[in-house]
Short mmCIF file of N, CA and C in Angstrom, two decimals:
data_model
loop_
_atom_site.label_atom_id
_atom_site.label_comp_id
_atom_site.label_asym_id
_atom_site.label_seq_id
_atom_site.Cartn_x
_atom_site.Cartn_y
_atom_site.Cartn_z
N MET A 25 6.03 16.12 0.96
CA MET A 25 7.09 16.71 1.78
C MET A 25 6.69 18.12 2.14
N SER A 26 6.67 18.43 3.41
CA SER A 26 6.19 19.74 3.84
C SER A 26 7.26 20.83 3.75
N VAL A 27 8.51 20.46 3.73
CA VAL A 27 9.58 21.45 3.68
C VAL A 27 9.60 22.08 2.28
N ASN A 28 9.99 23.33 2.21
CA ASN A 28 9.95 24.07 0.95
C ASN A 28 11.26 23.89 0.17
N ILE A 29 11.45 22.71 -0.40
CA ILE A 29 12.59 22.43 -1.26
C ILE A 29 12.06 21.75 -2.51
N ALA A 30 12.84 21.84 -3.59
CA ALA A 30 12.39 21.29 -4.87
C ALA A 30 13.48 20.42 -5.47
N LEU A 31 13.05 19.41 -6.19
CA LEU A 31 13.98 18.55 -6.90
C LEU A 31 14.57 19.31 -8.09
N ALA A 32 15.79 18.99 -8.41
CA ALA A 32 16.44 19.58 -9.59
C ALA A 32 16.03 18.80 -10.82
N PRO A 33 15.98 19.47 -11.97
CA PRO A 33 15.72 18.70 -13.19
C PRO A 33 16.92 17.79 -13.46
N TYR A 34 16.67 16.53 -13.58
CA TYR A 34 17.74 15.58 -13.86
C TYR A 34 17.22 14.62 -14.90
N TYR A 35 18.00 14.42 -15.92
CA TYR A 35 17.50 13.65 -17.05
C TYR A 35 17.98 12.21 -16.98
N LEU A 36 17.02 11.33 -16.77
CA LEU A 36 17.23 9.89 -16.79
C LEU A 36 16.57 9.36 -18.06
N ALA A 37 16.69 8.07 -18.27
CA ALA A 37 15.92 7.46 -19.34
C ALA A 37 14.46 7.83 -19.13
N PRO A 38 13.72 8.04 -20.20
CA PRO A 38 12.34 8.53 -20.08
C PRO A 38 11.44 7.68 -19.18
N ARG A 39 11.80 6.43 -18.99
CA ARG A 39 10.92 5.59 -18.17
C ARG A 39 11.09 5.83 -16.67
N PHE A 40 12.12 6.59 -16.26
CA PHE A 40 12.38 6.81 -14.84
C PHE A 40 12.03 8.24 -14.43
N GLN A 41 11.52 8.35 -13.22
CA GLN A 41 11.22 9.65 -12.64
C GLN A 41 11.67 9.66 -11.18
N ILE A 42 12.34 10.73 -10.78
CA ILE A 42 12.69 10.92 -9.37
C ILE A 42 11.66 11.86 -8.77
N ARG A 43 11.15 11.47 -7.60
CA ARG A 43 10.13 12.26 -6.91
C ARG A 43 10.27 12.04 -5.40
N PHE A 44 9.60 12.88 -4.64
CA PHE A 44 9.57 12.68 -3.20
C PHE A 44 8.76 11.43 -2.88
N ALA A 45 9.23 10.67 -1.91
CA ALA A 45 8.52 9.47 -1.47
C ALA A 45 7.25 9.86 -0.73
N THR A 46 6.28 8.97 -0.82
CA THR A 46 5.04 9.14 -0.06
C THR A 46 4.84 7.89 0.80
N ALA A 47 3.89 7.97 1.68
CA ALA A 47 3.58 6.80 2.53
C ALA A 47 3.19 5.60 1.68
N ASP A 48 2.61 5.83 0.52
CA ASP A 48 2.22 4.73 -0.37
C ASP A 48 3.42 3.97 -0.92
N ASP A 49 4.60 4.57 -0.89
CA ASP A 49 5.82 3.94 -1.41
C ASP A 49 6.51 3.04 -0.38
N LEU A 50 6.09 3.12 0.87
CA LEU A 50 6.87 2.50 1.94
C LEU A 50 6.97 0.98 1.84
N GLU A 51 5.97 0.30 1.36
CA GLU A 51 6.08 -1.15 1.22
C GLU A 51 7.15 -1.51 0.19
N ALA A 52 7.19 -0.80 -0.94
CA ALA A 52 8.21 -1.06 -1.96
C ALA A 52 9.60 -0.69 -1.45
N ILE A 53 9.70 0.43 -0.75
CA ILE A 53 10.97 0.84 -0.16
C ILE A 53 11.45 -0.20 0.83
N LEU A 54 10.55 -0.64 1.68
CA LEU A 54 10.90 -1.63 2.69
C LEU A 54 11.36 -2.94 2.05
N ALA A 55 10.77 -3.34 0.95
CA ALA A 55 11.19 -4.57 0.26
C ALA A 55 12.64 -4.44 -0.21
N ILE A 56 13.00 -3.28 -0.74
CA ILE A 56 14.39 -3.05 -1.18
C ILE A 56 15.32 -3.06 0.03
N TYR A 57 14.93 -2.36 1.08
CA TYR A 57 15.76 -2.25 2.28
C TYR A 57 15.96 -3.62 2.95
N ASN A 58 14.88 -4.35 3.13
CA ASN A 58 14.98 -5.65 3.80
C ASN A 58 15.76 -6.66 2.95
N ALA A 59 15.66 -6.58 1.64
CA ALA A 59 16.47 -7.46 0.78
C ALA A 59 17.95 -7.20 1.01
N GLU A 60 18.32 -5.93 1.16
CA GLU A 60 19.73 -5.60 1.43
C GLU A 60 20.14 -6.09 2.82
N ILE A 61 19.27 -5.92 3.79
CA ILE A 61 19.58 -6.41 5.14
C ILE A 61 19.83 -7.91 5.12
N LEU A 62 18.98 -8.65 4.44
CA LEU A 62 19.06 -10.11 4.46
C LEU A 62 20.13 -10.68 3.54
N ASN A 63 20.52 -9.94 2.50
CA ASN A 63 21.41 -10.51 1.48
C ASN A 63 22.69 -9.73 1.21
N GLY A 64 22.79 -8.48 1.66
CA GLY A 64 23.92 -7.65 1.29
C GLY A 64 24.72 -7.15 2.47
N THR A 65 25.76 -6.41 2.16
CA THR A 65 26.63 -5.85 3.20
C THR A 65 26.66 -4.32 3.18
N ALA A 66 25.80 -3.69 2.38
CA ALA A 66 25.75 -2.23 2.38
C ALA A 66 25.09 -1.70 3.64
N ASN A 67 24.34 -2.55 4.32
CA ASN A 67 23.70 -2.20 5.58
C ASN A 67 24.02 -3.31 6.57
N TRP A 68 24.46 -2.95 7.74
CA TRP A 68 24.91 -3.95 8.70
C TRP A 68 23.84 -4.40 9.67
N ASN A 69 22.60 -3.99 9.49
CA ASN A 69 21.52 -4.57 10.28
C ASN A 69 21.42 -6.05 9.93
N ASP A 70 20.98 -6.85 10.89
CA ASP A 70 20.84 -8.28 10.60
C ASP A 70 19.42 -8.77 10.78
N GLN A 71 18.50 -7.88 11.08
CA GLN A 71 17.09 -8.23 11.24
C GLN A 71 16.25 -7.37 10.31
N ALA A 72 15.35 -8.01 9.56
CA ALA A 72 14.44 -7.26 8.70
C ALA A 72 13.62 -6.28 9.54
N VAL A 73 13.22 -5.19 8.93
CA VAL A 73 12.47 -4.14 9.59
C VAL A 73 10.99 -4.30 9.25
N SER A 74 10.12 -4.06 10.21
CA SER A 74 8.68 -4.17 9.97
C SER A 74 8.17 -2.91 9.27
N LEU A 75 7.04 -3.05 8.62
CA LEU A 75 6.43 -1.89 7.97
C LEU A 75 6.07 -0.83 9.00
N ALA A 76 5.58 -1.23 10.16
CA ALA A 76 5.23 -0.25 11.20
C ALA A 76 6.46 0.54 11.64
N ASP A 77 7.60 -0.13 11.80
CA ASP A 77 8.83 0.57 12.18
C ASP A 77 9.27 1.54 11.09
N TYR A 78 9.15 1.11 9.84
CA TYR A 78 9.58 1.98 8.74
C TYR A 78 8.62 3.16 8.57
N GLN A 79 7.34 2.95 8.81
CA GLN A 79 6.37 4.05 8.77
C GLN A 79 6.71 5.09 9.83
N GLN A 80 7.11 4.61 11.00
CA GLN A 80 7.50 5.53 12.08
C GLN A 80 8.76 6.31 11.68
N ARG A 81 9.73 5.63 11.07
CA ARG A 81 10.95 6.30 10.61
C ARG A 81 10.61 7.37 9.58
N PHE A 82 9.76 7.04 8.64
CA PHE A 82 9.36 7.98 7.59
C PHE A 82 8.67 9.20 8.19
N GLN A 83 7.77 8.95 9.12
CA GLN A 83 7.05 10.06 9.78
C GLN A 83 8.02 10.95 10.55
N SER A 84 8.97 10.35 11.23
CA SER A 84 9.96 11.12 11.98
C SER A 84 10.80 11.98 11.04
N MET A 85 11.20 11.41 9.92
CA MET A 85 11.97 12.18 8.94
C MET A 85 11.16 13.36 8.41
N GLN A 86 9.88 13.12 8.13
CA GLN A 86 9.01 14.19 7.65
C GLN A 86 8.91 15.31 8.69
N GLN A 87 8.75 14.94 9.95
CA GLN A 87 8.64 15.93 11.01
C GLN A 87 9.91 16.76 11.14
N GLN A 88 11.06 16.12 10.90
CA GLN A 88 12.34 16.82 10.99
C GLN A 88 12.73 17.50 9.68
N GLN A 89 11.86 17.40 8.69
CA GLN A 89 12.04 18.00 7.37
C GLN A 89 13.24 17.44 6.62
N PHE A 90 13.47 16.14 6.78
CA PHE A 90 14.48 15.45 6.01
C PHE A 90 13.80 14.73 4.85
N PRO A 91 14.29 14.89 3.63
CA PRO A 91 13.63 14.30 2.47
C PRO A 91 13.97 12.83 2.27
N MET A 92 13.00 12.12 1.74
CA MET A 92 13.21 10.78 1.21
C MET A 92 12.70 10.84 -0.23
N ILE A 93 13.52 10.37 -1.16
CA ILE A 93 13.14 10.40 -2.56
C ILE A 93 13.19 9.00 -3.14
N VAL A 94 12.42 8.80 -4.20
CA VAL A 94 12.43 7.52 -4.90
C VAL A 94 12.69 7.77 -6.38
N VAL A 95 13.23 6.75 -7.02
CA VAL A 95 13.26 6.73 -8.48
C VAL A 95 12.27 5.65 -8.88
N GLU A 96 11.32 6.05 -9.72
CA GLU A 96 10.23 5.16 -10.10
C GLU A 96 10.38 4.75 -11.56
N ASP A 97 10.21 3.47 -11.80
CA ASP A 97 10.12 2.94 -13.16
C ASP A 97 8.68 3.16 -13.59
N GLN A 98 8.47 4.14 -14.44
CA GLN A 98 7.10 4.50 -14.82
C GLN A 98 6.44 3.46 -15.72
N HIS A 99 7.24 2.68 -16.44
CA HIS A 99 6.64 1.62 -17.27
C HIS A 99 6.06 0.53 -16.39
N ARG A 100 6.77 0.17 -15.35
CA ARG A 100 6.30 -0.90 -14.45
C ARG A 100 5.53 -0.35 -13.26
N GLN A 101 5.55 0.96 -13.10
CA GLN A 101 4.93 1.62 -11.95
C GLN A 101 5.42 1.02 -10.64
N GLN A 102 6.76 0.97 -10.51
CA GLN A 102 7.34 0.44 -9.28
C GLN A 102 8.57 1.25 -8.89
N VAL A 103 8.84 1.26 -7.60
CA VAL A 103 10.01 1.94 -7.06
C VAL A 103 11.24 1.11 -7.40
N ALA A 104 12.20 1.74 -8.06
CA ALA A 104 13.44 1.07 -8.45
C ALA A 104 14.57 1.34 -7.45
N GLY A 105 14.41 2.36 -6.64
CA GLY A 105 15.40 2.70 -5.63
C GLY A 105 14.93 3.89 -4.83
N TYR A 106 15.64 4.16 -3.75
CA TYR A 106 15.28 5.29 -2.91
C TYR A 106 16.52 5.81 -2.20
N ALA A 107 16.38 7.02 -1.67
CA ALA A 107 17.49 7.65 -0.96
C ALA A 107 16.93 8.66 0.03
N TYR A 108 17.71 8.93 1.05
CA TYR A 108 17.32 9.93 2.04
C TYR A 108 18.56 10.40 2.78
N TYR A 109 18.39 11.48 3.51
CA TYR A 109 19.39 11.85 4.50
C TYR A 109 18.68 12.25 5.77
N ALA A 110 19.43 12.14 6.85
CA ALA A 110 18.91 12.48 8.17
C ALA A 110 20.08 13.01 9.00
N ALA A 111 19.78 13.38 10.22
CA ALA A 111 20.80 13.95 11.10
C ALA A 111 21.99 13.00 11.23
N PHE A 112 23.18 13.56 11.15
CA PHE A 112 24.39 12.77 11.35
C PHE A 112 24.48 12.29 12.79
N ARG A 113 24.23 13.17 13.72
CA ARG A 113 24.18 12.85 15.14
C ARG A 113 23.09 13.70 15.78
N ALA A 114 22.52 13.22 16.87
CA ALA A 114 21.41 13.91 17.53
C ALA A 114 21.91 14.89 18.59
N ILE A 115 22.94 15.62 18.25
CA ILE A 115 23.50 16.66 19.12
C ILE A 115 23.43 17.96 18.34
N SER A 116 23.00 19.05 18.96
CA SER A 116 22.72 20.29 18.24
C SER A 116 23.91 20.81 17.44
N GLY A 117 25.11 20.60 17.89
CA GLY A 117 26.28 21.09 17.15
C GLY A 117 26.46 20.44 15.79
N TYR A 118 25.79 19.31 15.57
CA TYR A 118 25.86 18.62 14.29
C TYR A 118 24.67 18.94 13.38
N ARG A 119 23.86 19.92 13.73
CA ARG A 119 22.58 20.12 13.03
C ARG A 119 22.73 20.41 11.54
N GLN A 120 23.88 20.82 11.06
CA GLN A 120 24.05 21.07 9.62
C GLN A 120 24.90 19.98 8.96
N SER A 121 25.07 18.87 9.65
CA SER A 121 25.74 17.70 9.08
C SER A 121 24.71 16.58 8.98
N ILE A 122 24.70 15.93 7.83
CA ILE A 122 23.72 14.88 7.57
C ILE A 122 24.44 13.64 7.07
N GLU A 123 23.80 12.49 7.27
CA GLU A 123 24.29 11.22 6.74
C GLU A 123 23.22 10.69 5.80
N HIS A 124 23.65 10.16 4.69
CA HIS A 124 22.70 9.72 3.67
C HIS A 124 22.76 8.22 3.44
N SER A 125 21.71 7.72 2.82
CA SER A 125 21.63 6.32 2.40
C SER A 125 20.97 6.26 1.03
N VAL A 126 21.45 5.34 0.20
CA VAL A 126 20.89 5.11 -1.12
C VAL A 126 20.80 3.61 -1.32
N PHE A 127 19.64 3.14 -1.75
CA PHE A 127 19.44 1.72 -2.02
C PHE A 127 18.73 1.56 -3.36
N ILE A 128 19.26 0.68 -4.18
CA ILE A 128 18.69 0.39 -5.50
C ILE A 128 18.27 -1.08 -5.53
N ASP A 129 17.08 -1.33 -6.07
CA ASP A 129 16.65 -2.70 -6.30
C ASP A 129 17.68 -3.37 -7.21
N PRO A 130 18.18 -4.56 -6.86
CA PRO A 130 19.21 -5.22 -7.68
C PRO A 130 18.82 -5.38 -9.14
N GLY A 131 17.55 -5.46 -9.45
CA GLY A 131 17.11 -5.57 -10.83
C GLY A 131 17.33 -4.30 -11.64
N TYR A 132 17.69 -3.21 -10.96
CA TYR A 132 17.93 -1.92 -11.62
C TYR A 132 19.37 -1.44 -11.45
N ALA A 133 20.23 -2.32 -11.01
CA ALA A 133 21.63 -1.93 -10.77
C ALA A 133 22.31 -1.51 -12.07
N ARG A 134 23.29 -0.64 -11.91
CA ARG A 134 24.17 -0.19 -13.01
C ARG A 134 23.42 0.51 -14.15
N GLN A 135 22.41 1.28 -13.77
CA GLN A 135 21.68 2.08 -14.75
C GLN A 135 21.79 3.57 -14.45
N GLY A 136 22.66 3.93 -13.50
CA GLY A 136 22.85 5.34 -13.15
C GLY A 136 21.83 5.87 -12.16
N LEU A 137 21.00 5.01 -11.63
CA LEU A 137 19.95 5.49 -10.72
C LEU A 137 20.51 5.93 -9.38
N GLY A 138 21.49 5.22 -8.86
CA GLY A 138 22.10 5.61 -7.60
C GLY A 138 22.77 6.97 -7.71
N LYS A 139 23.46 7.21 -8.80
CA LYS A 139 24.11 8.50 -9.01
C LYS A 139 23.07 9.61 -9.12
N ALA A 140 21.99 9.36 -9.84
CA ALA A 140 20.94 10.36 -9.98
C ALA A 140 20.32 10.69 -8.62
N LEU A 141 20.06 9.67 -7.82
CA LEU A 141 19.52 9.92 -6.48
C LEU A 141 20.50 10.70 -5.63
N MET A 142 21.77 10.36 -5.71
CA MET A 142 22.80 11.09 -4.94
C MET A 142 22.83 12.56 -5.35
N GLN A 143 22.79 12.82 -6.65
CA GLN A 143 22.82 14.22 -7.12
C GLN A 143 21.61 14.99 -6.60
N GLN A 144 20.46 14.32 -6.56
CA GLN A 144 19.27 14.98 -6.01
C GLN A 144 19.44 15.25 -4.51
N LEU A 145 19.98 14.29 -3.77
CA LEU A 145 20.19 14.51 -2.33
C LEU A 145 21.11 15.70 -2.10
N ILE A 146 22.18 15.77 -2.87
CA ILE A 146 23.10 16.90 -2.72
C ILE A 146 22.39 18.21 -3.01
N HIS A 147 21.61 18.25 -4.07
CA HIS A 147 20.83 19.43 -4.43
C HIS A 147 19.88 19.84 -3.29
N LEU A 148 19.18 18.87 -2.74
CA LEU A 148 18.24 19.15 -1.66
C LEU A 148 18.95 19.63 -0.40
N ALA A 149 20.07 19.00 -0.08
CA ALA A 149 20.82 19.38 1.12
C ALA A 149 21.35 20.81 1.02
N ILE A 150 21.79 21.20 -0.16
CA ILE A 150 22.25 22.58 -0.36
C ILE A 150 21.08 23.55 -0.14
N GLN A 151 19.90 23.19 -0.65
CA GLN A 151 18.73 24.05 -0.45
C GLN A 151 18.38 24.20 1.03
N GLN A 152 18.66 23.16 1.81
CA GLN A 152 18.37 23.21 3.25
C GLN A 152 19.54 23.76 4.06
N ASN A 153 20.53 24.31 3.38
CA ASN A 153 21.68 24.93 4.03
C ASN A 153 22.47 23.96 4.90
N MET A 154 22.54 22.71 4.48
CA MET A 154 23.38 21.75 5.17
C MET A 154 24.83 22.03 4.80
N HIS A 155 25.74 21.70 5.69
CA HIS A 155 27.15 22.02 5.47
C HIS A 155 27.96 20.79 5.03
N ILE A 156 27.73 19.66 5.67
CA ILE A 156 28.50 18.45 5.38
C ILE A 156 27.54 17.28 5.18
N MET A 157 27.78 16.51 4.11
CA MET A 157 27.06 15.26 3.89
C MET A 157 28.05 14.12 4.12
N VAL A 158 27.68 13.20 4.99
CA VAL A 158 28.54 12.10 5.40
C VAL A 158 28.04 10.80 4.78
N ALA A 159 29.01 9.96 4.40
CA ALA A 159 28.71 8.61 3.91
C ALA A 159 29.49 7.62 4.76
N ALA A 160 28.82 6.58 5.20
CA ALA A 160 29.46 5.48 5.92
C ALA A 160 29.31 4.25 5.01
N ILE A 161 30.44 3.75 4.47
CA ILE A 161 30.40 2.74 3.42
C ILE A 161 31.22 1.53 3.82
N ASP A 162 30.67 0.35 3.61
CA ASP A 162 31.43 -0.90 3.80
C ASP A 162 32.66 -0.84 2.89
N SER A 163 33.82 -1.15 3.44
CA SER A 163 35.08 -0.99 2.70
C SER A 163 35.14 -1.85 1.44
N GLU A 164 34.35 -2.91 1.37
CA GLU A 164 34.37 -3.76 0.17
C GLU A 164 33.39 -3.29 -0.90
N ASN A 165 32.63 -2.24 -0.61
CA ASN A 165 31.68 -1.70 -1.58
C ASN A 165 32.41 -0.68 -2.47
N LYS A 166 33.28 -1.19 -3.31
CA LYS A 166 34.13 -0.33 -4.15
C LYS A 166 33.31 0.54 -5.09
N GLY A 167 32.20 0.01 -5.61
CA GLY A 167 31.36 0.80 -6.51
C GLY A 167 30.83 2.04 -5.83
N SER A 168 30.39 1.92 -4.59
CA SER A 168 29.88 3.07 -3.86
C SER A 168 31.00 4.06 -3.55
N ILE A 169 32.15 3.57 -3.19
CA ILE A 169 33.28 4.46 -2.91
C ILE A 169 33.65 5.26 -4.16
N VAL A 170 33.74 4.60 -5.30
CA VAL A 170 34.06 5.29 -6.56
C VAL A 170 32.99 6.32 -6.91
N LEU A 171 31.72 5.93 -6.77
CA LEU A 171 30.63 6.87 -7.05
C LEU A 171 30.75 8.11 -6.18
N HIS A 172 30.99 7.92 -4.90
CA HIS A 172 31.13 9.08 -4.01
C HIS A 172 32.32 9.95 -4.40
N GLU A 173 33.42 9.34 -4.78
CA GLU A 173 34.57 10.12 -5.24
C GLU A 173 34.21 10.94 -6.48
N GLN A 174 33.47 10.34 -7.41
CA GLN A 174 33.05 11.05 -8.62
C GLN A 174 32.19 12.26 -8.30
N LEU A 175 31.46 12.19 -7.20
CA LEU A 175 30.58 13.28 -6.79
C LEU A 175 31.28 14.29 -5.87
N GLY A 176 32.58 14.11 -5.65
CA GLY A 176 33.34 15.08 -4.87
C GLY A 176 33.56 14.73 -3.41
N PHE A 177 33.09 13.57 -2.97
CA PHE A 177 33.33 13.15 -1.59
C PHE A 177 34.80 12.77 -1.42
N VAL A 178 35.32 13.01 -0.23
CA VAL A 178 36.68 12.59 0.10
C VAL A 178 36.63 11.67 1.32
N GLN A 179 37.55 10.72 1.33
CA GLN A 179 37.62 9.82 2.49
C GLN A 179 38.22 10.56 3.66
N THR A 180 37.54 10.49 4.79
CA THR A 180 38.00 11.19 5.99
C THR A 180 38.26 10.24 7.14
N GLY A 181 37.98 8.96 6.93
CA GLY A 181 38.23 8.00 8.00
C GLY A 181 38.13 6.57 7.52
N TYR A 182 38.77 5.70 8.29
CA TYR A 182 38.72 4.26 8.02
C TYR A 182 38.73 3.57 9.37
N MET A 183 37.72 2.76 9.62
CA MET A 183 37.58 2.11 10.92
C MET A 183 37.54 0.60 10.71
N PRO A 184 38.64 -0.08 10.98
CA PRO A 184 38.67 -1.53 10.79
C PRO A 184 37.82 -2.27 11.82
N GLN A 185 37.13 -3.27 11.35
CA GLN A 185 36.41 -4.23 12.19
C GLN A 185 35.46 -3.60 13.21
N VAL A 186 34.74 -2.55 12.80
CA VAL A 186 33.82 -1.91 13.74
C VAL A 186 32.41 -2.51 13.70
N GLY A 187 32.15 -3.38 12.73
CA GLY A 187 30.83 -3.98 12.63
C GLY A 187 30.92 -5.41 12.15
N GLN A 188 29.79 -6.10 12.24
CA GLN A 188 29.72 -7.48 11.77
C GLN A 188 28.54 -7.66 10.85
N LYS A 189 28.71 -8.55 9.89
CA LYS A 189 27.62 -8.97 9.03
C LYS A 189 27.94 -10.37 8.55
N PHE A 190 26.98 -11.25 8.62
CA PHE A 190 27.13 -12.63 8.20
C PHE A 190 28.32 -13.31 8.87
N GLY A 191 28.54 -12.97 10.16
CA GLY A 191 29.59 -13.61 10.94
C GLY A 191 31.00 -13.13 10.62
N GLN A 192 31.12 -12.07 9.85
CA GLN A 192 32.45 -11.53 9.51
C GLN A 192 32.57 -10.10 10.01
N TRP A 193 33.78 -9.74 10.45
CA TRP A 193 34.05 -8.36 10.83
C TRP A 193 34.10 -7.52 9.57
N ARG A 194 33.54 -6.32 9.65
CA ARG A 194 33.47 -5.41 8.50
C ARG A 194 34.20 -4.11 8.83
N ASP A 195 34.88 -3.59 7.83
CA ASP A 195 35.57 -2.31 7.95
C ASP A 195 34.67 -1.20 7.38
N LEU A 196 34.75 -0.03 7.98
CA LEU A 196 33.92 1.10 7.57
C LEU A 196 34.78 2.23 7.02
N VAL A 197 34.38 2.73 5.86
CA VAL A 197 35.01 3.89 5.24
C VAL A 197 34.09 5.09 5.46
N TRP A 198 34.65 6.16 6.00
CA TRP A 198 33.92 7.42 6.17
C TRP A 198 34.31 8.35 5.04
N MET A 199 33.30 8.91 4.37
CA MET A 199 33.54 9.90 3.32
C MET A 199 32.63 11.09 3.61
N GLN A 200 33.05 12.26 3.12
CA GLN A 200 32.19 13.42 3.31
C GLN A 200 32.33 14.39 2.16
N LEU A 201 31.28 15.16 1.98
CA LEU A 201 31.23 16.20 0.96
C LEU A 201 30.88 17.51 1.65
N GLN A 202 31.69 18.53 1.42
CA GLN A 202 31.38 19.85 1.95
C GLN A 202 30.43 20.53 0.99
N LEU A 203 29.26 20.92 1.48
CA LEU A 203 28.20 21.48 0.65
C LEU A 203 28.23 22.99 0.59
N THR A 204 28.71 23.64 1.65
CA THR A 204 28.78 25.10 1.70
C THR A 204 30.19 25.49 2.11
N GLN A 205 30.53 26.71 1.80
CA GLN A 205 31.85 27.22 2.19
C GLN A 205 31.86 27.52 3.69
N ALA A 206 33.01 27.34 4.30
CA ALA A 206 33.15 27.57 5.75
C ALA A 206 33.05 29.04 6.07
#
């Protein structure tokens, strides 16, 4: 990562390490992402993403100085989850508002990894002088909503039936965290 920001010390089980993602991680990241696309409702895409497309996304994020981080299982030497944030909207007035995503391999669910990644994203966003972090969450993803509330996010919107996944209309919950004082 070329931007001058640093990860906060965060204590996980000794087998896990949070670090900045590299291009070498993209295949593992893509496997987690595409599994969610094909099997879950946390992401409303309905087509798997190619490695070339994800490499381009990663490169674009690097150029814009947006971080992508991974949590690695050091015993297995594999990516257990990843997280990133990017521009909330591509309009200059939103330049200090970001939207984030966190994905955990289902084999590592409920081990606190998502929370650890979120705490790191918040830490990094504050270092980059971001003002608002936005979350767009499927309304049935109660675990994610509760996690965001625990981290200080508040619900700021609810949009019924704005998306589809697996032939069903999905409701979207908007949450946000204010990172700096107005």
